[in-house]
Coordinates of C-alpha atoms (C1' of nucleotides) in Angstrom, one line a residue:
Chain A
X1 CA 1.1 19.9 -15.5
X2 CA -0.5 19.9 -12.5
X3 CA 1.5 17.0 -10.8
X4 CA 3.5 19.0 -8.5
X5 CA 0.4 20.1 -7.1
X6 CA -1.0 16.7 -6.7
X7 CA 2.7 15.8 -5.2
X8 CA 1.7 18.2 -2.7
X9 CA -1.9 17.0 -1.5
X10 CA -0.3 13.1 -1.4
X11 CA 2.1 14.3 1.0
X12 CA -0.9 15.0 3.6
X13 CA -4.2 12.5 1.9
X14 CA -4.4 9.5 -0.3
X15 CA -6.0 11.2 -3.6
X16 CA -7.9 8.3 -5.3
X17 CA -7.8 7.7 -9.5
X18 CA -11.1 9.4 -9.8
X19 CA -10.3 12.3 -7.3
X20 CA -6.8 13.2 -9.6
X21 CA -9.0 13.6 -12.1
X22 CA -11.9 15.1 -10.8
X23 CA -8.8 17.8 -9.6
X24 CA -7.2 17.7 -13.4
X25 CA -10.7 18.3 -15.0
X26 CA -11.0 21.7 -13.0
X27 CA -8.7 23.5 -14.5
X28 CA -9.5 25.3 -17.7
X29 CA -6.1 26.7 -19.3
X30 CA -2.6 28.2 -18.3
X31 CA -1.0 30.8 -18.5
X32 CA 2.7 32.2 -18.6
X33 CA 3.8 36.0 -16.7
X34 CA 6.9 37.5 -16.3
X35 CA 8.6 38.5 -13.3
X36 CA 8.3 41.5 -11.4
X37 CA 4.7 41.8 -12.2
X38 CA 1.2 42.1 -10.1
X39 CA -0.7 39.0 -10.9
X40 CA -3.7 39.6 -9.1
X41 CA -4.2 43.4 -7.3
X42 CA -5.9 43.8 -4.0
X43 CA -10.1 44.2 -4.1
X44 CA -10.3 42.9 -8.1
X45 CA -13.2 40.8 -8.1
X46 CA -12.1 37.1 -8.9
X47 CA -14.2 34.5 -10.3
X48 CA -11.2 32.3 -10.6
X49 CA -8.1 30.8 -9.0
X50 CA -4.7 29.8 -9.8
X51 CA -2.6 26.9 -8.9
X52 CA 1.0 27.8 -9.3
X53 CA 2.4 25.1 -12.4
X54 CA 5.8 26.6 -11.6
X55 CA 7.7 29.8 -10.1
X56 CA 7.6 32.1 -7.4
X57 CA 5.0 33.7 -5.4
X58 CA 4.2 36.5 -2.7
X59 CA 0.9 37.9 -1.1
X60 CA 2.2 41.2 0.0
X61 CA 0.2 44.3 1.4
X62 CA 2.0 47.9 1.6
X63 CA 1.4 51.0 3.3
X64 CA 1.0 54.5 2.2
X65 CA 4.7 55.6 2.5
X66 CA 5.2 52.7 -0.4
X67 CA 6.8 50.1 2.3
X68 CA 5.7 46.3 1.6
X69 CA 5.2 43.7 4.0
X70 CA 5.4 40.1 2.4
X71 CA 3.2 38.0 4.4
X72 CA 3.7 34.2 2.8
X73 CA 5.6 32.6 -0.2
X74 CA 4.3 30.5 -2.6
X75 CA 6.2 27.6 -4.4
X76 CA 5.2 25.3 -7.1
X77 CA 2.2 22.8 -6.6
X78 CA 0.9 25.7 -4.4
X79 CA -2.8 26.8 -4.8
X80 CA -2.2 30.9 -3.5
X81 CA -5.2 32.3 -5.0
X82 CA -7.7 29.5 -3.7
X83 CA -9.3 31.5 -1.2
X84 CA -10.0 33.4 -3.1
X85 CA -13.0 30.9 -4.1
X86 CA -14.7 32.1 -0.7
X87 CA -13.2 35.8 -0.7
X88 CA -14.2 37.3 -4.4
X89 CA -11.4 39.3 -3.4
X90 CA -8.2 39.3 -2.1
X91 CA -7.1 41.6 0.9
X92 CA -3.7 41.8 -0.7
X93 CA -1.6 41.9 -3.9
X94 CA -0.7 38.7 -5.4
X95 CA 3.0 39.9 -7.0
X96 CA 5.4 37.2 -9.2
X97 CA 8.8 37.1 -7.7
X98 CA 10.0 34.9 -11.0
X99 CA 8.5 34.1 -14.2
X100 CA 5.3 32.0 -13.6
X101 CA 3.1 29.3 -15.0
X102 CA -0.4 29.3 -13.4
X103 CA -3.2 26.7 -14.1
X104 CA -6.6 29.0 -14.3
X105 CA -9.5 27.2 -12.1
X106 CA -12.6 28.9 -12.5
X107 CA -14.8 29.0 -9.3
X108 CA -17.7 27.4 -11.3
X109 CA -15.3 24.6 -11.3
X110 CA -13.9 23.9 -7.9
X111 CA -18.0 24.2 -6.5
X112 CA -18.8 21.7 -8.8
X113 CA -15.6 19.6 -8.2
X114 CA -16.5 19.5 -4.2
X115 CA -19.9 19.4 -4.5
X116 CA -19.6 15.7 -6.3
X117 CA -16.0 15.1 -3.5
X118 CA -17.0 16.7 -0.3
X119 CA -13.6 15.1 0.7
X120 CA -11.6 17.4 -1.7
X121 CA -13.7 20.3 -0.1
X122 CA -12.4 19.4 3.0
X123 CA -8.8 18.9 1.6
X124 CA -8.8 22.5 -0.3
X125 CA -10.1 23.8 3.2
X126 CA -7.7 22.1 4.8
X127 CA -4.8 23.7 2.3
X128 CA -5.9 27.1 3.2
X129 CA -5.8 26.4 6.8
X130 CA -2.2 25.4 6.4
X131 CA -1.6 28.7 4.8
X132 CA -2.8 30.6 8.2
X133 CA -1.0 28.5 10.0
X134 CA 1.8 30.0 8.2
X135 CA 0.5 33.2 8.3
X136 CA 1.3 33.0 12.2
X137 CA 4.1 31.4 12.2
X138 CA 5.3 34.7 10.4
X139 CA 4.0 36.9 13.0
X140 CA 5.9 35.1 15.4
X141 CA 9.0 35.6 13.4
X142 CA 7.8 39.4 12.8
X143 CA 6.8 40.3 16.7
X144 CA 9.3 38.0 18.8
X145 CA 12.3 36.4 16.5
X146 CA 15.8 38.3 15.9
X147 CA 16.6 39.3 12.4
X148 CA 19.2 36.4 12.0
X149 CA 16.5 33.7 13.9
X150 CA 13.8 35.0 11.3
X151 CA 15.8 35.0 8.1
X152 CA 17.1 31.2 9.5
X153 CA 13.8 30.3 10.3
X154 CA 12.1 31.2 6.3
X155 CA 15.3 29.6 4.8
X156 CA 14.3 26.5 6.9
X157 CA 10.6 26.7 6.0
X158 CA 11.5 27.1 2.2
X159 CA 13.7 23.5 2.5
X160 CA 11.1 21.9 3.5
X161 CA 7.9 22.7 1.4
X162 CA 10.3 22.8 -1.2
X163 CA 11.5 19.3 -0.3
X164 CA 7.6 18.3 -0.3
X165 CA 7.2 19.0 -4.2
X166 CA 10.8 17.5 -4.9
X167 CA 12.3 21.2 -5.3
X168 CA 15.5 20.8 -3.4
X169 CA 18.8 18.8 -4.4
X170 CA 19.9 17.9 -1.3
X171 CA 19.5 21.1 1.4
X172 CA 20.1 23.3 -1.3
X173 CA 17.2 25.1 -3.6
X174 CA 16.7 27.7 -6.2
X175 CA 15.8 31.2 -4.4
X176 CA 14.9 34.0 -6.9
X177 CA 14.1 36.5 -4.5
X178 CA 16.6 40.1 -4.6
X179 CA 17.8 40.9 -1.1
X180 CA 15.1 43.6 -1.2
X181 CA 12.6 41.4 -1.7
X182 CA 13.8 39.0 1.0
X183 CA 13.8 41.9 3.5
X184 CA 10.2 42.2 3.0
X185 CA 9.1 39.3 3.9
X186 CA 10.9 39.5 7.0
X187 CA 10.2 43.2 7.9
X188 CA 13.7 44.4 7.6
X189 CA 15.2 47.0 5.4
X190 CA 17.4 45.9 2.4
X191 CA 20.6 46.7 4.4
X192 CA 20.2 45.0 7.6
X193 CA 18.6 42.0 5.6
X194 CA 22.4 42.7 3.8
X195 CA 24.3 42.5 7.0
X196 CA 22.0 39.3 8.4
X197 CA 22.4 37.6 5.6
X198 CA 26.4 37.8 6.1
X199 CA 26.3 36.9 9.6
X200 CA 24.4 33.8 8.1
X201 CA 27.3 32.8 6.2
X202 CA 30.0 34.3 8.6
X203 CA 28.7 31.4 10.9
X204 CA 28.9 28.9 8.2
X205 CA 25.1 28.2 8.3
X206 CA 23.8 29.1 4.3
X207 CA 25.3 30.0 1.1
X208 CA 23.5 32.3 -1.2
X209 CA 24.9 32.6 -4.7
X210 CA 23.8 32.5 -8.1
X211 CA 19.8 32.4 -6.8
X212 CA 20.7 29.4 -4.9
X213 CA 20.5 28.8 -1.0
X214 CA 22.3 26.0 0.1
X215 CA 21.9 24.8 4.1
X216 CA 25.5 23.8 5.1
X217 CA 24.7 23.7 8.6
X218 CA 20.9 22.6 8.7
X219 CA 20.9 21.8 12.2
X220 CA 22.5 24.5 13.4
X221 CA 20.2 26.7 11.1
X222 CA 17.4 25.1 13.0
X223 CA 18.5 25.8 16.5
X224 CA 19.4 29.8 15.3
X225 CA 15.7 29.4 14.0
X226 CA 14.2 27.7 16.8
X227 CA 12.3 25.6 13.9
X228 CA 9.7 22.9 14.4
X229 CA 7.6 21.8 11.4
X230 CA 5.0 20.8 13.5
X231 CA 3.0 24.0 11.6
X232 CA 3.3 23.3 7.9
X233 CA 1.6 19.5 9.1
X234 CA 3.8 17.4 7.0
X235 CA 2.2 14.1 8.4
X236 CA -0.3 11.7 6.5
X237 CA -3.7 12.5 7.9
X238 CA -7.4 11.1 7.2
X239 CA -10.5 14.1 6.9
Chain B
X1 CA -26.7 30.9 22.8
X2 CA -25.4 31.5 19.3
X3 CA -27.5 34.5 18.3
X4 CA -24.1 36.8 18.7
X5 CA -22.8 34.1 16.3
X6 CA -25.2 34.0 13.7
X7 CA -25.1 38.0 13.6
X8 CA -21.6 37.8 12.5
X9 CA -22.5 35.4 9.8
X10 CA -25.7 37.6 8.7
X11 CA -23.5 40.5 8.6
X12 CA -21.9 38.7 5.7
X13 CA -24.9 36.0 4.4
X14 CA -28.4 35.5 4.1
X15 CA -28.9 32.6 6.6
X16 CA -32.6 31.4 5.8
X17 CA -34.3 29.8 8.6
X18 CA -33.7 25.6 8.1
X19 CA -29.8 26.5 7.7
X20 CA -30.2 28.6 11.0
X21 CA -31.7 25.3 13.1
X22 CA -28.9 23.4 11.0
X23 CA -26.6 25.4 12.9
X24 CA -28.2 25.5 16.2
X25 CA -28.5 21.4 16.1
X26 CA -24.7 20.9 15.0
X27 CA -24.0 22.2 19.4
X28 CA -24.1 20.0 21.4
X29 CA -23.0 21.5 24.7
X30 CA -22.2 24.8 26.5
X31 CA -18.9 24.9 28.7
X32 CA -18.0 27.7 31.0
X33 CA -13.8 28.1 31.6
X34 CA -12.5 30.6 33.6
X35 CA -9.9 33.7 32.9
X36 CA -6.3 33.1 32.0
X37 CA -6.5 29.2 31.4
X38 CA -5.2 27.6 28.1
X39 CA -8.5 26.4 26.3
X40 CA -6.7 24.2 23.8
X41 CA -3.0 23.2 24.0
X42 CA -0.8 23.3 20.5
X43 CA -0.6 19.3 18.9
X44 CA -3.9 18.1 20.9
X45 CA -6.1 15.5 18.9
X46 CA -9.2 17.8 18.1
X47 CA -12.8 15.9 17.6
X48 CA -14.5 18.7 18.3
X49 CA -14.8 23.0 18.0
X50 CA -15.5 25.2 20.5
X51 CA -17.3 28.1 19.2
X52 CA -17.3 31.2 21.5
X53 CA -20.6 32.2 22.9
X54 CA -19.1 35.6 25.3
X55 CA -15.5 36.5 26.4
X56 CA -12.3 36.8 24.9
X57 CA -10.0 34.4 23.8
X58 CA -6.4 34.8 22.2
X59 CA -4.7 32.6 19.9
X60 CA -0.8 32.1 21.4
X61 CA 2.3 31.0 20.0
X62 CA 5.5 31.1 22.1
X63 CA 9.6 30.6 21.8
X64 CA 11.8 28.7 23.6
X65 CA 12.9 31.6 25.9
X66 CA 8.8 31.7 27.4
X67 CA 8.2 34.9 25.2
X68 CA 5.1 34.7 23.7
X69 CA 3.3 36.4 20.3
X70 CA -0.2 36.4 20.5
X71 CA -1.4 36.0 16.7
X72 CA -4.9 36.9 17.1
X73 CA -7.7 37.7 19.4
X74 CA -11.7 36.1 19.1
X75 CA -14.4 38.0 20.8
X76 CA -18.1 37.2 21.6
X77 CA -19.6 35.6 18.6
X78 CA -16.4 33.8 16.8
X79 CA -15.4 30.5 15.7
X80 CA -12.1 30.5 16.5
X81 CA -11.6 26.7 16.9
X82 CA -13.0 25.8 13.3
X83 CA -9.8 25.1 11.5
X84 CA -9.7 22.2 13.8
X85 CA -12.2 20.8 11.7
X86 CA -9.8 20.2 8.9
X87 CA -6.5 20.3 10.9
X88 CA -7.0 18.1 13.9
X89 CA -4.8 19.6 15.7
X90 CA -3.7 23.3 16.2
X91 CA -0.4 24.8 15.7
X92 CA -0.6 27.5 18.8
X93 CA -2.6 27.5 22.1
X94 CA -5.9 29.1 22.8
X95 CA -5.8 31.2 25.9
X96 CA -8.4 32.4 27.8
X97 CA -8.5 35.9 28.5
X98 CA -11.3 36.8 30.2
X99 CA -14.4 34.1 31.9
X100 CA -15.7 32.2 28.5
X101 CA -18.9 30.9 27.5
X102 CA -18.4 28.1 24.9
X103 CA -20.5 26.1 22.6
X104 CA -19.4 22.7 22.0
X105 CA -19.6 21.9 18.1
X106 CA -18.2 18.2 17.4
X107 CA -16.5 17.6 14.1
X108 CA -19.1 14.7 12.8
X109 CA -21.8 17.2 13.5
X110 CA -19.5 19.7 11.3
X111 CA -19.3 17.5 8.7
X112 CA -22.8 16.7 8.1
X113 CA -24.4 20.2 8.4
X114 CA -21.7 20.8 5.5
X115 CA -22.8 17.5 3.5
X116 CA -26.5 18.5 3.9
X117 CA -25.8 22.5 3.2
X118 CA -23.1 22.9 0.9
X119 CA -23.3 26.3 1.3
X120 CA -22.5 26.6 4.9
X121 CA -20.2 24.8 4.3
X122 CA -18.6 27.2 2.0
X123 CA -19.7 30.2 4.7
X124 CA -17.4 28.5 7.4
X125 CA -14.7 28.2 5.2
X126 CA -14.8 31.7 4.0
X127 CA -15.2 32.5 7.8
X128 CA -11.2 30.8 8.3
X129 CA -10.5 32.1 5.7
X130 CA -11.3 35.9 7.0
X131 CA -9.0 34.7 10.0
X132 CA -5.8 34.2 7.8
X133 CA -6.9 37.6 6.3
X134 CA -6.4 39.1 9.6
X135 CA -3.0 36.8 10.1
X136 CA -1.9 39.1 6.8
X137 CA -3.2 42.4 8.1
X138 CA -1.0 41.5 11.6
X139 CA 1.7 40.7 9.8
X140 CA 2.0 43.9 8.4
X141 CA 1.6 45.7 11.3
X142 CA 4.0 43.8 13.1
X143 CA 6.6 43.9 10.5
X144 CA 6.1 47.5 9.2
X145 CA 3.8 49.6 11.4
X146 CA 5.3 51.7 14.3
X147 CA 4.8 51.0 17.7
X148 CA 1.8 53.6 17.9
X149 CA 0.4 52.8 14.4
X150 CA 0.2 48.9 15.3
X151 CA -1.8 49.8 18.8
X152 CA -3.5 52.2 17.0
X153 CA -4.5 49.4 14.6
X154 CA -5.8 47.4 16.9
X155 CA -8.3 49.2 18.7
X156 CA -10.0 49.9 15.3
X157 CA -10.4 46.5 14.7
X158 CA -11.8 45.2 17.5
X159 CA -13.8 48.8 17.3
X160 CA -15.3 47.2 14.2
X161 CA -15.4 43.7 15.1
X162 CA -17.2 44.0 18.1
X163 CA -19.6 46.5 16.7
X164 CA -20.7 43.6 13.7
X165 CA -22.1 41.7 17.0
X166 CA -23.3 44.6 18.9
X167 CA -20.6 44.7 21.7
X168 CA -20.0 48.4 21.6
X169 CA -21.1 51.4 23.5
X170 CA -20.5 54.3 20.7
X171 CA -16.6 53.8 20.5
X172 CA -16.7 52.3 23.5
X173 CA -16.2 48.4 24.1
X174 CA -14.8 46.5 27.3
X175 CA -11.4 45.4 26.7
X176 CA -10.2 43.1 29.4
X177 CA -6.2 42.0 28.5
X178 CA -3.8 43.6 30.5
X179 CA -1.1 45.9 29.4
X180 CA 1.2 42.4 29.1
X181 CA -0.8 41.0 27.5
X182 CA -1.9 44.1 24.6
X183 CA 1.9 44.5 24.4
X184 CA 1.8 40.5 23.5
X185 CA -0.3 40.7 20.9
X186 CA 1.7 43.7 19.4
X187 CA 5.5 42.5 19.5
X188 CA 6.2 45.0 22.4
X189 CA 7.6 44.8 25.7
X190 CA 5.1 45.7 28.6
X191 CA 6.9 48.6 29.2
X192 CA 6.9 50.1 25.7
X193 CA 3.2 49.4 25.5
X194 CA 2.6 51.2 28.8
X195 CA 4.4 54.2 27.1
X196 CA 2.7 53.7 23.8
X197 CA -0.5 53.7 25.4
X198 CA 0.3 56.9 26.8
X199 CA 1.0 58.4 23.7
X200 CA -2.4 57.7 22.1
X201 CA -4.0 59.3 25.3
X202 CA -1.6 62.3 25.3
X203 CA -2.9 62.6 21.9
X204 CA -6.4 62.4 22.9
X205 CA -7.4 59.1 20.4
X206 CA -8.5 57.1 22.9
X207 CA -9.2 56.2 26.8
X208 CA -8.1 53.3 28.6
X209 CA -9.9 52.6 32.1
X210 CA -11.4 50.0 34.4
X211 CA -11.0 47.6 31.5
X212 CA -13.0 49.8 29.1
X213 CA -11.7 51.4 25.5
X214 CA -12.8 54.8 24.2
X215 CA -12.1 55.9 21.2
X216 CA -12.0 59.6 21.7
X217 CA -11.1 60.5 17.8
X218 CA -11.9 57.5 15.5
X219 CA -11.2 59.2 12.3
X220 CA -7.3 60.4 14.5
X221 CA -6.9 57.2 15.4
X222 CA -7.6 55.4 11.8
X223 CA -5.7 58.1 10.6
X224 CA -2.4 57.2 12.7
X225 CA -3.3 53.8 12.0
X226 CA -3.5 53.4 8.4
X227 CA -6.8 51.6 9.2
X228 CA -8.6 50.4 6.1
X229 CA -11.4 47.8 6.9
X230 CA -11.2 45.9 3.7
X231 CA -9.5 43.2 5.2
X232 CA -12.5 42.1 7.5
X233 CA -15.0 41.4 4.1
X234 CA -17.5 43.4 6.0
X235 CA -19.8 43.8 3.3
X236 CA -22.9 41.6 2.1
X237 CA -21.7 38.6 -0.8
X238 CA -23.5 35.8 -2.4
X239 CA -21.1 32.4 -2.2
Chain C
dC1 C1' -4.8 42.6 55.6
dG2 C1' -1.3 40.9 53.1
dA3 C1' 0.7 39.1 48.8
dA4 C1' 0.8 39.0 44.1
dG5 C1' 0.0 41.0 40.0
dC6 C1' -0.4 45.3 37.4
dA7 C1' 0.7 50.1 35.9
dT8 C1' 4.1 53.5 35.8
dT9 C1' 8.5 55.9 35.6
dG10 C1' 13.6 56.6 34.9
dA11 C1' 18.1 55.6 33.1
dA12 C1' 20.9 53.3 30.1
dG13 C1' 21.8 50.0 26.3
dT14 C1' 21.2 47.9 21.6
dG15 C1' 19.3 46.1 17.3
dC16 C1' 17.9 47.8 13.5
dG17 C1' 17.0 51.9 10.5
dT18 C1' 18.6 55.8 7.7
dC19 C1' 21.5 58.1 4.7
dA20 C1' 25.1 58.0 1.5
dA21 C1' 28.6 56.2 -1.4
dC22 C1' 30.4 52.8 -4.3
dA23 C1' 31.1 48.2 -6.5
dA24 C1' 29.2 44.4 -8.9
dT25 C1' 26.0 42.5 -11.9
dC26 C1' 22.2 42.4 -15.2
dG27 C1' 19.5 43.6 -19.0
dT28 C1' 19.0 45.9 -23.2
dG29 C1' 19.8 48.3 -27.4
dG30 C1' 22.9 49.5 -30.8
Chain D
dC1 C1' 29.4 41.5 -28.8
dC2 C1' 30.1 45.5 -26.5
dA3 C1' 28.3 49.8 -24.2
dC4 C1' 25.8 51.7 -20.8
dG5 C1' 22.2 52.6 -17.6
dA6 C1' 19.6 50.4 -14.0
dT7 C1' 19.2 47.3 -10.6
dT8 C1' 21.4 44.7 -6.9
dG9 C1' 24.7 44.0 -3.3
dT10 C1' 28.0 45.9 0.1
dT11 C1' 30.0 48.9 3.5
dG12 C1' 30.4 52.9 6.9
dA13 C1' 28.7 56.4 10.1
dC14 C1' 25.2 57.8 12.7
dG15 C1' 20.5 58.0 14.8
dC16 C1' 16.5 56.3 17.0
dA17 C1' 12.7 53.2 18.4
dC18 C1' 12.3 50.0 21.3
dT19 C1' 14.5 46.9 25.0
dT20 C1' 16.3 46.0 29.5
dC21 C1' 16.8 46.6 34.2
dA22 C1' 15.2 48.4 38.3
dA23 C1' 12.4 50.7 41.5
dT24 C1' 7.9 52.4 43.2
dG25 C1' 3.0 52.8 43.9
dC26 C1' -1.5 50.9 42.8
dT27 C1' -5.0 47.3 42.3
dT28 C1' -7.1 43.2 43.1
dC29 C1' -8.4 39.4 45.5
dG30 C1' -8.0 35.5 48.5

DNA sequence: CGAAGCATTGAAGTGCGTCAACAATCGTGG
DNA sequence: CCACGATTGTTGACGCACTTCAATGCTTCG
């Protein structure tokens, strides 16, 4: 159930026998939601997190006029809601851009699961570190990138945490999101989003069809993006 | 040394008196780095985090082209090194932006003030956490928020944040970046912040002078900014 | 006192937004 | 299984917020 997630963990730290477990034993249940729906609201007090089993994700935060801002994705074998172990709240809306499956982790839980492995304290930290450093890698695309350098840049991000938790056939991967919804994560309207999106393929760099993106150019996507993984920290690592 | 830093905590926590000297013994030097340098290069091996005792600092990301985004700014009291604990290396520079006082904090000292007082440790990870809150609340701006709205924005932050360690006047607080560099922080050309800025003074929300803010009409300048605090967790919690 | 950086202003260009219409696809109920 | 309304994708014309380039005075500081 929760293998993906693990998948993703093993990608940075070895995760002993007793540590998978200790990370199994922590969650209580799961849960199925639609698409289209808020999963978790801004400000509702949380005494629980979920890991994403499978499906799509976005933290997004609006302003009064209605207009969203999506400020990260979240993929399966993600854990979007952990901070919210430390927050009690989130300072966004947690929305489900497919049809979900979430494992339910009750805070109780993860205290007592890194109180007995300080080490998977440090991990979970770690993982929500990552997520900031995400969070800026956004706001460079958002204050400094060109709408065609930003929209490479995501579809190159997406490749390769997808790639991580064995999402991808080849450079190609399942992407749910409307055109809408992809303009809001990268603070364009639906239209230009429309028009990038064709320049994209004009230049022979993506296809989008059928909720599928594949790369057919990934190098040259790369150099439109100006891409370098060095922020989603790929490598193995000791903590 | 780290009083300004412990307010910020207390602002937050109850910080009883042995995990007080637990933070005071996890220093173990004070460093003193001048204006404009960069404090800590992307990709350099941390063992160590600087917390800052006075001055600014900016966290700095940049594109091949020598443009840079600024992603977010510590004042007098932060931590803005501590997700080097858990990531070892950063993803963006720190820049000095003003003369800096720093406490030196090496990781093994980290790491056992955690192991002895779990609940620090969950403070200082709530406390990175609160950083990537303010990634998201950038992000916005940047992607949705006007020119005028964004810089807006800003100033009511750091209004709030440096009025949690008692580093304003009133409305008032020093702010030392120049024009390039504000207009860094908010996606803008120098230019177009130098005519932003105007704005807001035309409209009487703030002053701008010898390196000192003023907000003449907070409520205005909220007001233009969509400013809701929620997103700094300024309020007293249990964790 | 001189040089370099910083703030300011003007004029002109452009990337992206806005508005509007229509085509294609999807989802749902009959 | 089709009908039909709603959502999504696409295109065109036009407008504007912000950029770019360039010049000038103002600080600051060695």
């Amino acid at each position: 159930m929760i293998t993906t997630h693990l998948k993703k963990l093993r990608q940075r730290f070895a995760i002993n026998a007793e540590e998978e477990s200790a990370i199994r034993a922590a969650v209580a249940d799961t849960r199925k939601i639609g698409a289209d729906k808020v999963l978790i609201r801004e400000g509702q007090p949380l005494n629980e997190s979920l890991l994403l089993v499978s499906g799509w994700l976005a933290r997004s935060k609006d302003l009064a006029g209605g207009e969203r801002q999506m400020t990260e994705l979240h993929v399966t074998g993600d854990f979007p809601d952990l901070h919210g172990f430390t927050l009690k709240r989130l300072d966004h809306d947690l929305l489900t851009l497919s049809d979900c499956t979430l494992a339910v982790v009750p805070h109780d839980r993860v205290r007592r699961m890194i109180e007995r492995f300080p080490r998977l304290g440090r991990i979970y930290w770690f993982m929500t570190n990552m997520d900031a450093a995400i969070h800026r890698e956004w706001a460079l695309s958002l204050g400094k990138r060109s709408a065609i350098s930003r929209m490479a840049h995501l579809f190159c991000e997406l490749n390769l945490r997808l790639d991580v938790v064995g999402e991808t056939r080849g450079d190609s991967y399942d992407f749910p999101l409307t055109q809408r919804e992809l303009a809001e994560c990268l603070g364009l309207t639906a239209v230009h989003a429309n028009r990038t999106l064709q320049e994209l393929r004009r230049r022979g760099l993506i296809a989008l069809e059928n909720r599928e993106v594949s790369l057919l150019d990934r190098s040259g996507l790369e150099s439109v993006a100006e891409f370098d993984p060095a922020y989603l920290y790929l490598e193995k690592r000791a903590i």
